[in-house]
Amino acid sequence: MLNTELGTTEYKLILISEHAKRDPHMQFTSLAHLLDEGFLKLSFNSLDKNKALGLDKVSWYDYAQNLDENLEKLVARLKRKAFRPTPARRVYIPKSDGRKRPLGISTIENKIVERAVAWILESIYENDFSDMSFGFRPRRNCHQALKKLNDLITYNPVSHIVEADIKGFFDNVSHEYMMTFLQIRIKDSSLLFLIRRFLQAGYVDDGLQVRTDEGTPQGSILSPIMANIFLHYVLDKWFENVVKKHTEFCEIVRYADDFVCVVRLQKDAERIEEALYKRFGRFGLEIHPDKSKRITFGKFELQKAAKLLTVP
């Protein structure tokens, strides 16, 4: 057994990961106890020291002044279920199209616990996630997603692309479905209770506190892994187990909530496009009709276009 804080934490997460990999149906019943002072200290030290401050205005440096005492009190509150995540401070950052994206700034204690919980979830779900999923995952990035897409188009009989955009995904994720999906793998009621509290923590916007009944706030450390878990069950597994079995050739490449389906036959592309609207509607989400499209291409498209332009 490794005896340093780092070694002990890594060892525990490795054990969880090995169990998850060995048994895809294993349900974890004891996880919340991992949130001890050593684990949370490691989480604290992993945080960016100079990030924007949450509502309490406590910085990383402020918290570090009495770190051991602060963590001891935090662990005590977690154990007796008295820890309540502080609402995020909402800010708005400009987007390329001129609109603004809402972003939640968490307090330092929120971030400490979120980071630790995210590590626990990653140790389980990284063994479950699809190889075609690239967003917000360790050792994966957008360049790898683009290369995978390029390889699929180059080396396979692809003539159609279905590109879909989920309308307001992060703001509209169902908390009930999210918790249902988590319970497929996790049976630790204390950890599930804590995660639900984070989902419902809400935010403060211009002095007004807003309680959240749905969504995973962008800016939260937990949000990316939660989004990947949600889409793993709603999209990735469904595509692999249902869609691919009813088409001649199709694959999907997903980066967070953006994804592209590559398809050989037009009839399959049309059916997939229609099925996506129904699938997401079932889980309270909507495919954006103006930002989603089906593209046809291939070696015969130039000839087809020429025929259409030919004047009789």
PDB file of C-alpha atoms in Angstrom, residues 45-310:
ATOM      1  CA  ASN A  45      -3.694  21.987  -4.577  1.00  0.00           C
ATOM      2  CA  SER A  46      -4.791  21.060  -8.094  1.00  0.00           C
ATOM      3  CA  LEU A  47      -6.935  24.197  -8.482  1.00  0.00           C
ATOM      4  CA  ASP A  48      -5.871  27.274 -10.412  1.00  0.00           C
ATOM      5  CA  LYS A  49      -4.669  29.745  -7.765  1.00  0.00           C
ATOM      6  CA  ASN A  50      -5.686  32.847  -9.695  1.00  0.00           C
ATOM      7  CA  LYS A  51      -9.218  32.098 -10.871  1.00  0.00           C
ATOM      8  CA  ALA A  52     -12.058  34.598 -10.398  1.00  0.00           C
ATOM      9  CA  LEU A  53     -13.658  34.627  -6.933  1.00  0.00           C
ATOM     10  CA  GLY A  54     -17.064  33.256  -6.034  1.00  0.00           C
ATOM     11  CA  LEU A  55     -19.759  34.972  -3.994  1.00  0.00           C
ATOM     12  CA  ASP A  56     -17.840  34.707  -0.708  1.00  0.00           C
ATOM     13  CA  LYS A  57     -14.806  36.520  -2.219  1.00  0.00           C
ATOM     14  CA  VAL A  58     -12.462  33.926  -0.667  1.00  0.00           C
ATOM     15  CA  SER A  59      -9.394  33.310  -2.807  1.00  0.00           C
ATOM     16  CA  TRP A  60      -7.190  30.207  -3.025  1.00  0.00           C
ATOM     17  CA  TYR A  61      -4.566  32.076  -1.004  1.00  0.00           C
ATOM     18  CA  ASP A  62      -7.086  33.107   1.672  1.00  0.00           C
ATOM     19  CA  TYR A  63      -8.226  29.516   2.110  1.00  0.00           C
ATOM     20  CA  ALA A  64      -4.646  28.241   2.225  1.00  0.00           C
ATOM     21  CA  GLN A  65      -3.805  30.334   5.289  1.00  0.00           C
ATOM     22  CA  ASN A  66      -5.687  27.897   7.559  1.00  0.00           C
ATOM     23  CA  LEU A  67      -5.889  24.992   5.137  1.00  0.00           C
ATOM     24  CA  ASP A  68      -5.822  22.051   7.553  1.00  0.00           C
ATOM     25  CA  GLU A  69      -8.432  23.608   9.837  1.00  0.00           C
ATOM     26  CA  ASN A  70     -10.628  24.620   6.882  1.00  0.00           C
ATOM     27  CA  LEU A  71     -10.492  21.135   5.381  1.00  0.00           C
ATOM     28  CA  GLU A  72     -11.195  19.497   8.733  1.00  0.00           C
ATOM     29  CA  LYS A  73     -14.363  21.584   9.098  1.00  0.00           C
ATOM     30  CA  LEU A  74     -15.335  20.915   5.465  1.00  0.00           C
ATOM     31  CA  VAL A  75     -14.989  17.144   5.893  1.00  0.00           C
ATOM     32  CA  ALA A  76     -17.058  17.284   9.101  1.00  0.00           C
ATOM     33  CA  ARG A  77     -19.870  19.076   7.247  1.00  0.00           C
ATOM     34  CA  LEU A  78     -19.713  16.583   4.396  1.00  0.00           C
ATOM     35  CA  LYS A  79     -19.956  13.629   6.778  1.00  0.00           C
ATOM     36  CA  ARG A  80     -23.053  14.934   8.521  1.00  0.00           C
ATOM     37  CA  LYS A  81     -24.581  16.110   5.209  1.00  0.00           C
ATOM     38  CA  ALA A  82     -24.485  19.737   6.374  1.00  0.00           C
ATOM     39  CA  PHE A  83     -22.429  20.957   3.409  1.00  0.00           C
ATOM     40  CA  ARG A  84     -24.537  23.049   1.036  1.00  0.00           C
ATOM     41  CA  PRO A  85     -22.876  24.289  -2.156  1.00  0.00           C
ATOM     42  CA  THR A  86     -22.947  28.064  -2.399  1.00  0.00           C
ATOM     43  CA  PRO A  87     -24.769  29.418  -5.476  1.00  0.00           C
ATOM     44  CA  ALA A  88     -22.435  30.370  -8.305  1.00  0.00           C
ATOM     45  CA  ARG A  89     -21.787  33.978  -9.228  1.00  0.00           C
ATOM     46  CA  ARG A  90     -23.113  34.363 -12.756  1.00  0.00           C
ATOM     47  CA  VAL A  91     -21.134  36.398 -15.284  1.00  0.00           C
ATOM     48  CA  TYR A  92     -21.453  36.731 -19.047  1.00  0.00           C
ATOM     49  CA  ILE A  93     -18.688  36.305 -21.598  1.00  0.00           C
ATOM     50  CA  PRO A  94     -18.968  37.412 -25.241  1.00  0.00           C
ATOM     51  CA  LYS A  95     -19.419  34.844 -28.020  1.00  0.00           C
ATOM     52  CA  SER A  96     -18.145  35.141 -31.574  1.00  0.00           C
ATOM     53  CA  ASP A  97     -21.663  35.803 -32.897  1.00  0.00           C
ATOM     54  CA  GLY A  98     -22.117  38.828 -30.632  1.00  0.00           C
ATOM     55  CA  ARG A  99     -24.259  37.084 -28.045  1.00  0.00           C
ATOM     56  CA  LYS A 100     -23.133  36.363 -24.491  1.00  0.00           C
ATOM     57  CA  ARG A 101     -22.588  33.016 -22.790  1.00  0.00           C
ATOM     58  CA  PRO A 102     -23.557  32.683 -19.101  1.00  0.00           C
ATOM     59  CA  LEU A 103     -20.797  31.356 -16.866  1.00  0.00           C
ATOM     60  CA  GLY A 104     -20.948  30.353 -13.208  1.00  0.00           C
ATOM     61  CA  ILE A 105     -18.076  31.261 -10.870  1.00  0.00           C
ATOM     62  CA  SER A 106     -17.948  28.864  -7.905  1.00  0.00           C
ATOM     63  CA  THR A 107     -16.589  29.489  -4.421  1.00  0.00           C
ATOM     64  CA  ILE A 108     -13.288  27.859  -3.473  1.00  0.00           C
ATOM     65  CA  GLU A 109     -14.981  25.244  -1.245  1.00  0.00           C
ATOM     66  CA  ASN A 110     -17.378  24.325  -4.031  1.00  0.00           C
ATOM     67  CA  LYS A 111     -14.416  23.849  -6.348  1.00  0.00           C
ATOM     68  CA  ILE A 112     -12.538  21.658  -3.860  1.00  0.00           C
ATOM     69  CA  VAL A 113     -15.445  19.245  -3.477  1.00  0.00           C
ATOM     70  CA  GLU A 114     -16.391  19.374  -7.169  1.00  0.00           C
ATOM     71  CA  ARG A 115     -12.850  18.521  -8.243  1.00  0.00           C
ATOM     72  CA  ALA A 116     -12.729  15.529  -5.890  1.00  0.00           C
ATOM     73  CA  VAL A 117     -16.165  14.249  -6.957  1.00  0.00           C
ATOM     74  CA  ALA A 118     -15.205  14.687 -10.624  1.00  0.00           C
ATOM     75  CA  TRP A 119     -12.100  12.535 -10.064  1.00  0.00           C
ATOM     76  CA  ILE A 120     -14.252   9.801  -8.536  1.00  0.00           C
ATOM     77  CA  LEU A 121     -16.731   9.912 -11.428  1.00  0.00           C
ATOM     78  CA  GLU A 122     -13.929   9.910 -14.015  1.00  0.00           C
ATOM     79  CA  SER A 123     -12.341   6.841 -12.425  1.00  0.00           C
ATOM     80  CA  ILE A 124     -15.595   4.963 -13.089  1.00  0.00           C
ATOM     81  CA  TYR A 125     -16.947   6.393 -16.322  1.00  0.00           C
ATOM     82  CA  GLU A 126     -13.741   6.725 -18.321  1.00  0.00           C
ATOM     83  CA  ASN A 127     -13.995   2.946 -18.617  1.00  0.00           C
ATOM     84  CA  ASP A 128     -17.526   3.211 -20.006  1.00  0.00           C
ATOM     85  CA  PHE A 129     -17.271   6.157 -22.376  1.00  0.00           C
ATOM     86  CA  SER A 130     -17.172   5.630 -26.130  1.00  0.00           C
ATOM     87  CA  ASP A 131     -13.935   5.896 -28.108  1.00  0.00           C
ATOM     88  CA  MET A 132     -15.854   8.329 -30.332  1.00  0.00           C
ATOM     89  CA  SER A 133     -16.297  10.812 -27.454  1.00  0.00           C
ATOM     90  CA  PHE A 134     -13.516  13.408 -27.191  1.00  0.00           C
ATOM     91  CA  GLY A 135     -14.707  16.454 -25.238  1.00  0.00           C
ATOM     92  CA  PHE A 136     -13.530  17.254 -21.692  1.00  0.00           C
ATOM     93  CA  ARG A 137     -11.789  13.927 -21.198  1.00  0.00           C
ATOM     94  CA  PRO A 138      -8.253  13.128 -20.011  1.00  0.00           C
ATOM     95  CA  ARG A 139      -5.720  12.912 -22.842  1.00  0.00           C
ATOM     96  CA  ARG A 140      -8.359  13.721 -25.482  1.00  0.00           C
ATOM     97  CA  ASN A 141      -8.884  16.930 -27.419  1.00  0.00           C
ATOM     98  CA  CYS A 142     -10.606  18.554 -30.392  1.00  0.00           C
ATOM     99  CA  HIS A 143      -7.682  17.836 -32.725  1.00  0.00           C
ATOM    100  CA  GLN A 144      -8.111  14.107 -32.140  1.00  0.00           C
ATOM    101  CA  ALA A 145     -11.841  14.443 -32.842  1.00  0.00           C
ATOM    102  CA  LEU A 146     -11.153  16.211 -36.129  1.00  0.00           C
ATOM    103  CA  LYS A 147      -8.603  13.560 -37.123  1.00  0.00           C
ATOM    104  CA  LYS A 148     -11.075  10.784 -36.343  1.00  0.00           C
ATOM    105  CA  LEU A 149     -13.719  12.512 -38.460  1.00  0.00           C
ATOM    106  CA  ASN A 150     -11.260  12.999 -41.308  1.00  0.00           C
ATOM    107  CA  ASP A 151     -10.201   9.332 -41.188  1.00  0.00           C
ATOM    108  CA  LEU A 152     -13.801   8.141 -41.204  1.00  0.00           C
ATOM    109  CA  ILE A 153     -14.588  10.191 -44.288  1.00  0.00           C
ATOM    110  CA  THR A 154     -11.336   9.328 -46.068  1.00  0.00           C
ATOM    111  CA  TYR A 155     -11.207   5.574 -45.499  1.00  0.00           C
ATOM    112  CA  ASN A 156     -14.887   4.612 -45.359  1.00  0.00           C
ATOM    113  CA  PRO A 157     -17.865   4.699 -47.752  1.00  0.00           C
ATOM    114  CA  VAL A 158     -19.250   7.987 -46.420  1.00  0.00           C
ATOM    115  CA  SER A 159     -21.554  10.050 -48.631  1.00  0.00           C
ATOM    116  CA  HIS A 160     -23.664  11.875 -46.037  1.00  0.00           C
ATOM    117  CA  ILE A 161     -23.056  13.811 -42.828  1.00  0.00           C
ATOM    118  CA  VAL A 162     -25.678  14.581 -40.221  1.00  0.00           C
ATOM    119  CA  GLU A 163     -24.555  17.460 -38.028  1.00  0.00           C
ATOM    120  CA  ALA A 164     -26.696  18.223 -34.992  1.00  0.00           C
ATOM    121  CA  ASP A 165     -26.759  21.013 -32.422  1.00  0.00           C
ATOM    122  CA  ILE A 166     -28.517  20.477 -29.084  1.00  0.00           C
ATOM    123  CA  LYS A 167     -30.435  23.625 -28.213  1.00  0.00           C
ATOM    124  CA  GLY A 168     -29.249  25.049 -24.883  1.00  0.00           C
ATOM    125  CA  PHE A 169     -27.905  21.698 -23.737  1.00  0.00           C
ATOM    126  CA  PHE A 170     -26.116  22.748 -20.536  1.00  0.00           C
ATOM    127  CA  ASP A 171     -29.091  24.830 -19.379  1.00  0.00           C
ATOM    128  CA  ASN A 172     -31.702  22.140 -20.045  1.00  0.00           C
ATOM    129  CA  VAL A 173     -30.259  18.841 -18.812  1.00  0.00           C
ATOM    130  CA  SER A 174     -32.916  17.068 -16.758  1.00  0.00           C
ATOM    131  CA  HIS A 175     -31.829  16.579 -13.153  1.00  0.00           C
ATOM    132  CA  GLU A 176     -34.117  13.568 -12.786  1.00  0.00           C
ATOM    133  CA  TYR A 177     -32.701  11.775 -15.809  1.00  0.00           C
ATOM    134  CA  MET A 178     -29.196  12.767 -14.711  1.00  0.00           C
ATOM    135  CA  MET A 179     -29.688  11.148 -11.321  1.00  0.00           C
ATOM    136  CA  THR A 180     -31.293   8.096 -12.934  1.00  0.00           C
ATOM    137  CA  PHE A 181     -28.260   7.624 -15.167  1.00  0.00           C
ATOM    138  CA  LEU A 182     -25.857   8.020 -12.249  1.00  0.00           C
ATOM    139  CA  GLN A 183     -27.685   5.324 -10.314  1.00  0.00           C
ATOM    140  CA  ILE A 184     -26.895   2.776 -13.026  1.00  0.00           C
ATOM    141  CA  ARG A 185     -23.331   2.689 -11.701  1.00  0.00           C
ATOM    142  CA  ILE A 186     -23.514   4.429  -8.311  1.00  0.00           C
ATOM    143  CA  LYS A 187     -25.523   3.198  -5.326  1.00  0.00           C
ATOM    144  CA  ASP A 188     -23.829   5.369  -2.692  1.00  0.00           C
ATOM    145  CA  SER A 189     -26.735   7.477  -1.406  1.00  0.00           C
ATOM    146  CA  SER A 190     -24.413   9.992   0.290  1.00  0.00           C
ATOM    147  CA  LEU A 191     -22.535  10.776  -2.921  1.00  0.00           C
ATOM    148  CA  LEU A 192     -25.757  10.958  -4.932  1.00  0.00           C
ATOM    149  CA  PHE A 193     -27.226  13.305  -2.310  1.00  0.00           C
ATOM    150  CA  LEU A 194     -24.183  15.574  -2.620  1.00  0.00           C
ATOM    151  CA  ILE A 195     -24.314  15.609  -6.433  1.00  0.00           C
ATOM    152  CA  ARG A 196     -28.003  16.518  -6.400  1.00  0.00           C
ATOM    153  CA  ARG A 197     -27.231  19.432  -4.085  1.00  0.00           C
ATOM    154  CA  PHE A 198     -24.650  20.697  -6.560  1.00  0.00           C
ATOM    155  CA  LEU A 199     -27.165  20.435  -9.403  1.00  0.00           C
ATOM    156  CA  GLN A 200     -29.710  22.457  -7.427  1.00  0.00           C
ATOM    157  CA  ALA A 201     -27.308  25.030  -5.965  1.00  0.00           C
ATOM    158  CA  GLY A 202     -28.365  27.690  -8.445  1.00  0.00           C
ATOM    159  CA  TYR A 203     -26.683  31.012  -9.105  1.00  0.00           C
ATOM    160  CA  VAL A 204     -26.838  34.711  -8.305  1.00  0.00           C
ATOM    161  CA  ASP A 205     -27.320  37.054 -11.243  1.00  0.00           C
ATOM    162  CA  ASP A 206     -27.152  40.805 -10.594  1.00  0.00           C
ATOM    163  CA  GLY A 207     -28.083  40.295  -6.951  1.00  0.00           C
ATOM    164  CA  LEU A 208     -30.978  37.930  -7.662  1.00  0.00           C
ATOM    165  CA  GLN A 209     -30.660  34.301  -6.509  1.00  0.00           C
ATOM    166  CA  VAL A 210     -32.024  31.758  -8.969  1.00  0.00           C
ATOM    167  CA  ARG A 211     -32.674  28.147  -7.988  1.00  0.00           C
ATOM    168  CA  THR A 212     -31.951  25.651 -10.766  1.00  0.00           C
ATOM    169  CA  ASP A 213     -34.410  22.818 -11.419  1.00  0.00           C
ATOM    170  CA  GLU A 214     -32.586  21.700 -14.556  1.00  0.00           C
ATOM    171  CA  GLY A 215     -29.216  22.157 -16.258  1.00  0.00           C
ATOM    172  CA  THR A 216     -25.551  21.751 -15.392  1.00  0.00           C
ATOM    173  CA  PRO A 217     -24.047  25.252 -15.109  1.00  0.00           C
ATOM    174  CA  GLN A 218     -21.170  26.064 -17.442  1.00  0.00           C
ATOM    175  CA  GLY A 219     -18.095  26.997 -15.457  1.00  0.00           C
ATOM    176  CA  SER A 220     -18.633  24.301 -12.831  1.00  0.00           C
ATOM    177  CA  ILE A 221     -15.852  21.713 -12.512  1.00  0.00           C
ATOM    178  CA  LEU A 222     -18.507  18.999 -12.316  1.00  0.00           C
ATOM    179  CA  SER A 223     -20.404  20.130 -15.397  1.00  0.00           C
ATOM    180  CA  PRO A 224     -18.203  18.524 -18.115  1.00  0.00           C
ATOM    181  CA  ILE A 225     -18.152  15.015 -16.602  1.00  0.00           C
ATOM    182  CA  MET A 226     -21.881  15.241 -15.843  1.00  0.00           C
ATOM    183  CA  ALA A 227     -22.594  16.259 -19.437  1.00  0.00           C
ATOM    184  CA  ASN A 228     -20.540  13.358 -20.743  1.00  0.00           C
ATOM    185  CA  ILE A 229     -22.364  10.893 -18.484  1.00  0.00           C
ATOM    186  CA  PHE A 230     -25.742  12.220 -19.634  1.00  0.00           C
ATOM    187  CA  LEU A 231     -24.854  12.028 -23.328  1.00  0.00           C
ATOM    188  CA  HIS A 232     -23.191   8.645 -22.880  1.00  0.00           C
ATOM    189  CA  TYR A 233     -26.599   7.174 -22.080  1.00  0.00           C
ATOM    190  CA  VAL A 234     -28.804   9.407 -24.233  1.00  0.00           C
ATOM    191  CA  LEU A 235     -26.665   9.394 -27.387  1.00  0.00           C
ATOM    192  CA  ASP A 236     -23.510   7.260 -27.455  1.00  0.00           C
ATOM    193  CA  LYS A 237     -24.884   3.927 -26.204  1.00  0.00           C
ATOM    194  CA  TRP A 238     -28.090   4.357 -28.179  1.00  0.00           C
ATOM    195  CA  PHE A 239     -26.157   5.082 -31.364  1.00  0.00           C
ATOM    196  CA  GLU A 240     -23.896   2.056 -30.867  1.00  0.00           C
ATOM    197  CA  ASN A 241     -26.567  -0.414 -29.797  1.00  0.00           C
ATOM    198  CA  VAL A 242     -29.525   0.694 -31.906  1.00  0.00           C
ATOM    199  CA  VAL A 243     -28.666   3.029 -34.774  1.00  0.00           C
ATOM    200  CA  LYS A 244     -25.597   1.194 -36.094  1.00  0.00           C
ATOM    201  CA  LYS A 245     -27.450  -2.123 -36.120  1.00  0.00           C
ATOM    202  CA  HIS A 246     -30.087  -0.742 -38.492  1.00  0.00           C
ATOM    203  CA  THR A 247     -27.850   1.007 -41.029  1.00  0.00           C
ATOM    204  CA  GLU A 248     -25.392  -0.170 -43.669  1.00  0.00           C
ATOM    205  CA  PHE A 249     -22.577   2.073 -42.415  1.00  0.00           C
ATOM    206  CA  CYS A 250     -22.596   4.931 -39.904  1.00  0.00           C
ATOM    207  CA  GLU A 251     -20.363   6.291 -37.146  1.00  0.00           C
ATOM    208  CA  ILE A 252     -20.528   9.196 -34.742  1.00  0.00           C
ATOM    209  CA  VAL A 253     -17.882  11.612 -33.459  1.00  0.00           C
ATOM    210  CA  ARG A 254     -18.828  13.657 -30.390  1.00  0.00           C
ATOM    211  CA  TYR A 255     -17.062  16.541 -28.683  1.00  0.00           C
ATOM    212  CA  ALA A 256     -19.024  17.481 -25.553  1.00  0.00           C
ATOM    213  CA  ASP A 257     -22.510  18.426 -26.810  1.00  0.00           C
ATOM    214  CA  ASP A 258     -21.469  18.806 -30.462  1.00  0.00           C
ATOM    215  CA  PHE A 259     -21.560  15.717 -32.661  1.00  0.00           C
ATOM    216  CA  VAL A 260     -21.421  14.593 -36.273  1.00  0.00           C
ATOM    217  CA  CYS A 261     -22.779  11.380 -37.795  1.00  0.00           C
ATOM    218  CA  VAL A 262     -21.145  10.033 -40.952  1.00  0.00           C
ATOM    219  CA  VAL A 263     -23.364   7.779 -43.076  1.00  0.00           C
ATOM    220  CA  ARG A 264     -23.131   5.883 -46.353  1.00  0.00           C
ATOM    221  CA  LEU A 265     -26.723   5.771 -47.622  1.00  0.00           C
ATOM    222  CA  GLN A 266     -29.103   8.692 -48.013  1.00  0.00           C
ATOM    223  CA  LYS A 267     -32.058   6.753 -46.618  1.00  0.00           C
ATOM    224  CA  ASP A 268     -30.059   5.966 -43.474  1.00  0.00           C
ATOM    225  CA  ALA A 269     -28.997   9.606 -43.086  1.00  0.00           C
ATOM    226  CA  GLU A 270     -32.629  10.715 -43.319  1.00  0.00           C
ATOM    227  CA  ARG A 271     -33.741   8.124 -40.763  1.00  0.00           C
ATOM    228  CA  ILE A 272     -30.936   9.064 -38.354  1.00  0.00           C
ATOM    229  CA  GLU A 273     -31.798  12.748 -38.616  1.00  0.00           C
ATOM    230  CA  GLU A 274     -35.443  12.037 -37.802  1.00  0.00           C
ATOM    231  CA  ALA A 275     -34.536   9.631 -34.988  1.00  0.00           C
ATOM    232  CA  LEU A 276     -32.268  12.220 -33.317  1.00  0.00           C
ATOM    233  CA  TYR A 277     -35.179  14.654 -32.935  1.00  0.00           C
ATOM    234  CA  LYS A 278     -37.274  11.947 -31.292  1.00  0.00           C
ATOM    235  CA  ARG A 279     -34.466  10.614 -29.109  1.00  0.00           C
ATOM    236  CA  PHE A 280     -33.560  13.967 -27.578  1.00  0.00           C
ATOM    237  CA  GLY A 281     -37.196  14.992 -27.252  1.00  0.00           C
ATOM    238  CA  ARG A 282     -37.735  11.914 -25.087  1.00  0.00           C
ATOM    239  CA  PHE A 283     -35.212  13.303 -22.570  1.00  0.00           C
ATOM    240  CA  GLY A 284     -36.478  16.869 -22.570  1.00  0.00           C
ATOM    241  CA  LEU A 285     -33.959  18.241 -25.052  1.00  0.00           C
ATOM    242  CA  GLU A 286     -34.342  19.728 -28.510  1.00  0.00           C
ATOM    243  CA  ILE A 287     -32.258  19.493 -31.663  1.00  0.00           C
ATOM    244  CA  HIS A 288     -31.836  23.063 -32.942  1.00  0.00           C
ATOM    245  CA  PRO A 289     -33.609  23.123 -36.339  1.00  0.00           C
ATOM    246  CA  ASP A 290     -31.591  26.090 -37.663  1.00  0.00           C
ATOM    247  CA  LYS A 291     -28.157  24.858 -36.593  1.00  0.00           C
ATOM    248  CA  SER A 292     -28.532  21.203 -37.556  1.00  0.00           C
ATOM    249  CA  LYS A 293     -28.185  19.967 -41.108  1.00  0.00           C
ATOM    250  CA  ARG A 294     -27.607  17.026 -43.398  1.00  0.00           C
ATOM    251  CA  ILE A 295     -24.824  17.356 -45.949  1.00  0.00           C
ATOM    252  CA  THR A 296     -24.422  15.201 -49.046  1.00  0.00           C
ATOM    253  CA  PHE A 297     -21.049  14.855 -50.722  1.00  0.00           C
ATOM    254  CA  GLY A 298     -18.940  12.403 -52.679  1.00  0.00           C
ATOM    255  CA  LYS A 299     -17.330  11.815 -56.054  1.00  0.00           C
ATOM    256  CA  PHE A 300     -20.612  12.074 -57.958  1.00  0.00           C
ATOM    257  CA  GLU A 301     -21.881  15.305 -56.391  1.00  0.00           C
ATOM    258  CA  LEU A 302     -20.196  17.528 -58.974  1.00  0.00           C
ATOM    259  CA  GLN A 303     -21.923  15.659 -61.803  1.00  0.00           C
ATOM    260  CA  LYS A 304     -25.251  15.844 -59.973  1.00  0.00           C
ATOM    261  CA  ALA A 305     -24.879  19.591 -59.467  1.00  0.00           C
ATOM    262  CA  ALA A 306     -23.967  20.074 -63.131  1.00  0.00           C
ATOM    263  CA  LYS A 307     -27.121  18.261 -64.221  1.00  0.00           C
ATOM    264  CA  LEU A 308     -29.280  20.413 -61.973  1.00  0.00           C
ATOM    265  CA  LEU A 309     -27.760  23.568 -63.444  1.00  0.00           C
ATOM    266  CA  THR A 310     -28.131  22.422 -67.046  1.00  0.00           C
TER     267      THR A 310
END
